[in-house]
JSON list of C-alpha atoms in Angstrom, two decimals:
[
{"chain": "R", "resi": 1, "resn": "UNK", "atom": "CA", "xyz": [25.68, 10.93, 4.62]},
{"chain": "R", "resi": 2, "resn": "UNK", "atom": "CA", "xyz": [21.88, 11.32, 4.39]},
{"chain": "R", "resi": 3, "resn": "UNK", "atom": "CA", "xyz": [20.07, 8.90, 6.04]},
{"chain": "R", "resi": 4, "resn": "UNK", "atom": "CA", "xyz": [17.64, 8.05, 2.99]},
{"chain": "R", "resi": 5, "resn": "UNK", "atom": "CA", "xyz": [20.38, 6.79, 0.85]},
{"chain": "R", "resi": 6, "resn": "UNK", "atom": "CA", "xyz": [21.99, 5.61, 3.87]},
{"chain": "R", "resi": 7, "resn": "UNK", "atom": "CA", "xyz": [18.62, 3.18, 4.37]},
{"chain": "R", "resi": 8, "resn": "UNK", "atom": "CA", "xyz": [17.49, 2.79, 0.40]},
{"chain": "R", "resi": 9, "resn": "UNK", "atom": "CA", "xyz": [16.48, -0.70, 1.23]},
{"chain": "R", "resi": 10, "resn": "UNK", "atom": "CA", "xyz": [14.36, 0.00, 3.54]},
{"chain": "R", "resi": 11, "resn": "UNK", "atom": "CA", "xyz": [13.14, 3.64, 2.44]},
{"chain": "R", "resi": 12, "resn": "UNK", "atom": "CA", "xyz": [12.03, 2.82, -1.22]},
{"chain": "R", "resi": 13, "resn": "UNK", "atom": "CA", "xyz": [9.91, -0.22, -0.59]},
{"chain": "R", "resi": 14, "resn": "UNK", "atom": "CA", "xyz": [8.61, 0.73, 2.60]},
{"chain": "R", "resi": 15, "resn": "UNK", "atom": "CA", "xyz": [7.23, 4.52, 0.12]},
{"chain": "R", "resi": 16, "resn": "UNK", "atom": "CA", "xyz": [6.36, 2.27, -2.55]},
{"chain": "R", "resi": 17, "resn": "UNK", "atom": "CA", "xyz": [3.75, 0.08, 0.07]},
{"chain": "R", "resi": 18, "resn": "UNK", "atom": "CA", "xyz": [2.76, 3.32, 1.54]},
{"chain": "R", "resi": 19, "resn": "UNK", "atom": "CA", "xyz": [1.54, 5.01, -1.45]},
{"chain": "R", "resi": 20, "resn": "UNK", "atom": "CA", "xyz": [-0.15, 1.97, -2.83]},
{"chain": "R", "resi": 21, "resn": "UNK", "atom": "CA", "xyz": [-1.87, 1.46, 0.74]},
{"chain": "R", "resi": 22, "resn": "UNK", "atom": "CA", "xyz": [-3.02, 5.22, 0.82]},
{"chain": "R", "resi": 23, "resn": "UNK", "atom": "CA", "xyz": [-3.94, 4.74, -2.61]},
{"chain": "R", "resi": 24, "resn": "UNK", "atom": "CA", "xyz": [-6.51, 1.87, -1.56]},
{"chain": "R", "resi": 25, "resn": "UNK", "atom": "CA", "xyz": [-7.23, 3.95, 1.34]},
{"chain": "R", "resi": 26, "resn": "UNK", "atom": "CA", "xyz": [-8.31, 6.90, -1.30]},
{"chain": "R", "resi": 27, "resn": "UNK", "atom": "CA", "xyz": [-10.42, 4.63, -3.38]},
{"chain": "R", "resi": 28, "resn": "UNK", "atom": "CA", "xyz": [-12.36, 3.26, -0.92]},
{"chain": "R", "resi": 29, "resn": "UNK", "atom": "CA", "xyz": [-13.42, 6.74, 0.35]},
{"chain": "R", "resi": 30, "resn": "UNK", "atom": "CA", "xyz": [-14.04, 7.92, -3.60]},
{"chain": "R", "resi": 31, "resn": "UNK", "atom": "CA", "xyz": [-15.98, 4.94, -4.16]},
{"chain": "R", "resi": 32, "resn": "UNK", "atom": "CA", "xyz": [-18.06, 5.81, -1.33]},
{"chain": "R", "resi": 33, "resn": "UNK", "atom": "CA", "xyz": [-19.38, 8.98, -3.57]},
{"chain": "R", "resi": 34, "resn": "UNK", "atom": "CA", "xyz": [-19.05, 7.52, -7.26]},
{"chain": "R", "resi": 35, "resn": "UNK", "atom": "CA", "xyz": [-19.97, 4.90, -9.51]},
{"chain": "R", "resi": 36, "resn": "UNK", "atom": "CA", "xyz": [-17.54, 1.94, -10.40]},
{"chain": "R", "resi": 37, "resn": "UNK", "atom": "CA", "xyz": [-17.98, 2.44, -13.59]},
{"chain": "R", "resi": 38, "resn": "UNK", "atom": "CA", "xyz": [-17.22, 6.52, -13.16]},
{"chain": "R", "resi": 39, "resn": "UNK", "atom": "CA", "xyz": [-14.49, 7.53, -15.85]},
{"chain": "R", "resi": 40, "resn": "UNK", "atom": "CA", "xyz": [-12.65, 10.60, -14.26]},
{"chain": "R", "resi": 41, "resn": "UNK", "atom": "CA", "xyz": [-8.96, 10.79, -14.91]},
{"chain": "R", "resi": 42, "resn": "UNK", "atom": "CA", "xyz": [-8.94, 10.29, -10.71]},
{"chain": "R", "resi": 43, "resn": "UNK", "atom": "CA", "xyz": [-10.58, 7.34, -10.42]},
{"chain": "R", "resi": 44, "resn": "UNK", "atom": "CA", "xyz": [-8.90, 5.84, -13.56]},
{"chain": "R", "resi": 45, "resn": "UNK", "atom": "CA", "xyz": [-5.64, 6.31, -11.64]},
{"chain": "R", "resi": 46, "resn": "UNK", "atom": "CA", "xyz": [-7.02, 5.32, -8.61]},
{"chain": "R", "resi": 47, "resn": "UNK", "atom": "CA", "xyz": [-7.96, 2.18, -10.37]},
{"chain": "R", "resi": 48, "resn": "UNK", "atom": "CA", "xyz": [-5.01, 1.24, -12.18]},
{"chain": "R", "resi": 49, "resn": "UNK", "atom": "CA", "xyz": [-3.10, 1.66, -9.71]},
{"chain": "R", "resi": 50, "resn": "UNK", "atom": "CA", "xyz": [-4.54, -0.31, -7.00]},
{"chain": "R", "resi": 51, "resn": "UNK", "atom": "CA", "xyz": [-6.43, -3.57, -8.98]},
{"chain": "R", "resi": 52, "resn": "UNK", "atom": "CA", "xyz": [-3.56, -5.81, -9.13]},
{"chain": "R", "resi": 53, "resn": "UNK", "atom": "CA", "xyz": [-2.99, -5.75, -5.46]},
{"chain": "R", "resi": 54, "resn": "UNK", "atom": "CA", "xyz": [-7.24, -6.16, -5.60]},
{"chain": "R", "resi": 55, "resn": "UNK", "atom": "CA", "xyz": [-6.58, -9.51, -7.96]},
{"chain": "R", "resi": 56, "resn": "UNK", "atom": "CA", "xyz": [-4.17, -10.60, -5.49]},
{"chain": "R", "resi": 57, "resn": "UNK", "atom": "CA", "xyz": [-5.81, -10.13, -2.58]},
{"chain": "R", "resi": 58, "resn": "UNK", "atom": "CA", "xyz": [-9.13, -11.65, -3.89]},
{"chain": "R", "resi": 59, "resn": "UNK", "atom": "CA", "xyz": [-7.40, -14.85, -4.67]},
{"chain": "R", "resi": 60, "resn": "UNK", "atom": "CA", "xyz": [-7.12, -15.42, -0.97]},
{"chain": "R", "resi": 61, "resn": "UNK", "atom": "CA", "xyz": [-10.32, -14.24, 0.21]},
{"chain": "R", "resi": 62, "resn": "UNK", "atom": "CA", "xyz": [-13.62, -15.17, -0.35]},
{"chain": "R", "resi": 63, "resn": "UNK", "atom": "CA", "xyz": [-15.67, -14.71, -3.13]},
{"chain": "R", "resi": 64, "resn": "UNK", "atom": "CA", "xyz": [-19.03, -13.50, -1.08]},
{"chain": "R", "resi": 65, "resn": "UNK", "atom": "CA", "xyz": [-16.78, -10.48, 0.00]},
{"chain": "R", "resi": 66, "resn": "UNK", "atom": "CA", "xyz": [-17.74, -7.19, -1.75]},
{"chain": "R", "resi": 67, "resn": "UNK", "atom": "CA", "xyz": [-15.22, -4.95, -3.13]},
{"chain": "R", "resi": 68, "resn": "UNK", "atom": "CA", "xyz": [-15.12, -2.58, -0.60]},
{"chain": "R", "resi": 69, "resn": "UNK", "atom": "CA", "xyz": [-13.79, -5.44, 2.04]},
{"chain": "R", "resi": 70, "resn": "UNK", "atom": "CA", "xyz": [-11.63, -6.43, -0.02]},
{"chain": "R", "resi": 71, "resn": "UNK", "atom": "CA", "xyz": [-9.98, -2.82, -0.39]},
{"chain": "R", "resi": 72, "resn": "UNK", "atom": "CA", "xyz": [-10.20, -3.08, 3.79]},
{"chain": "R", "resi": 73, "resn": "UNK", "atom": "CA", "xyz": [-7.94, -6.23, 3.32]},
{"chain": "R", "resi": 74, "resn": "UNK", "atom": "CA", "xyz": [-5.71, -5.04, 0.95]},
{"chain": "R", "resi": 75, "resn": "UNK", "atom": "CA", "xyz": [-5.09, -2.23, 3.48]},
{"chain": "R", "resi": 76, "resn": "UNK", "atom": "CA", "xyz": [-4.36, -4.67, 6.05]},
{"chain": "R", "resi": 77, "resn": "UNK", "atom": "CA", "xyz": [-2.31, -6.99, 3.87]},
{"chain": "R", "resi": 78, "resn": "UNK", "atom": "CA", "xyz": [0.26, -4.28, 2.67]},
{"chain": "R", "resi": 79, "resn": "UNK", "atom": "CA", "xyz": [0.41, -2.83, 6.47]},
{"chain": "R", "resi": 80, "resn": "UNK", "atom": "CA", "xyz": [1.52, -6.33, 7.39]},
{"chain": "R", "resi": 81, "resn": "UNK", "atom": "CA", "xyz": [3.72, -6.15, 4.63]},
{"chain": "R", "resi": 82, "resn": "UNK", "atom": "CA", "xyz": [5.31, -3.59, 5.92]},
{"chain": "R", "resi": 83, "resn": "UNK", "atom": "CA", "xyz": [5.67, -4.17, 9.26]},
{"chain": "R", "resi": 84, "resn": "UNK", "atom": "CA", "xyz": [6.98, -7.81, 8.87]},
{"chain": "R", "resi": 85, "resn": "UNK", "atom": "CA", "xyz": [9.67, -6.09, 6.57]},
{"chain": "R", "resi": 86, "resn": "UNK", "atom": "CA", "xyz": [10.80, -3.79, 9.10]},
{"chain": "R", "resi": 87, "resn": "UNK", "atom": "CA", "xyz": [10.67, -6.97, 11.69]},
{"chain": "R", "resi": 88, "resn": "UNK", "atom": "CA", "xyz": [12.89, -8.70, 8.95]},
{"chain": "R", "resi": 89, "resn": "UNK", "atom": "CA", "xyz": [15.38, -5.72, 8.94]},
{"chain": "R", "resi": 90, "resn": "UNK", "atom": "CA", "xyz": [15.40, -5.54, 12.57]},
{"chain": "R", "resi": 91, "resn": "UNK", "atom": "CA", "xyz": [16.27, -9.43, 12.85]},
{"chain": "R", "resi": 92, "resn": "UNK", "atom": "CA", "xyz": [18.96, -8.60, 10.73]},
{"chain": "R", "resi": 93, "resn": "UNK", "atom": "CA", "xyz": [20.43, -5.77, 12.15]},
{"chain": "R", "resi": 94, "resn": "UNK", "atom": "CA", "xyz": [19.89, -3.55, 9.30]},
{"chain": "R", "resi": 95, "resn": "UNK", "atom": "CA", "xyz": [17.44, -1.60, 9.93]},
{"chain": "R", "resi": 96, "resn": "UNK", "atom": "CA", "xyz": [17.20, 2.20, 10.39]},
{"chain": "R", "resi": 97, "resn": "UNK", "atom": "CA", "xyz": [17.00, 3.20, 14.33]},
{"chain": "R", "resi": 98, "resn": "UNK", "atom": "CA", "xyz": [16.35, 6.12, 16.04]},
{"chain": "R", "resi": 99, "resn": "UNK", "atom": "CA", "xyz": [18.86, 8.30, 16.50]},
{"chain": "R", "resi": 100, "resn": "UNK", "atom": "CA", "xyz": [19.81, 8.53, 20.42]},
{"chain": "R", "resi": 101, "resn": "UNK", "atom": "CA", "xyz": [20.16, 12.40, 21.60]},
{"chain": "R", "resi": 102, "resn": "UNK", "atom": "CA", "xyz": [18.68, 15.44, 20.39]}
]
């Protein structure tokens, strides 16, 4: 059996936190270059995709932060993300290894 369905659980969320984090990663770079207030189909995307994690992750830091720090955090909040999940699969003996032999 393929190993991605074999491991949904652990493929599909860990993708989903991926793409959002590279997502981030993208907009800070592109935000480097363009106005926030720029209204390219790109940075629209960019946007919408990535300002809920934003909201959520400014609730916790502090307000003096600008934007771009909080993007850094966000980063750094959905790596930890996933890395406790695969710590949570591991403790639970569930989670995808490395296949031995070659």
């Amino acid at each position: 059996m393929n190993d991605f369905w074999s491991y949904w659980y652990f493929h599909i969320p860990n993708f989903i936190l991926a793409a959002v984090m590279y997502t981030l990663m993208g907009r800070l770079l592109l935000g480097l270059f363009v106005p926030e207030s720029w209204d390219n189909y790109i940075w629209r995307f960019f946007k919408t995709v990535t300002d809920p994690f934003l909201r959520i992750v400014r609730t916790v830091t502090p307000s003096i932060l600008t934007l771009p720090v909080v993007i850094v955090f966000s980063v750094l909040w959905l790596m930890t993300l996933r890395i406790g999940y695969l710590v949570l699969l591991i403790n639970f003996g569930i989670a995808p290894m490395a296949s031995q032999g070659g």
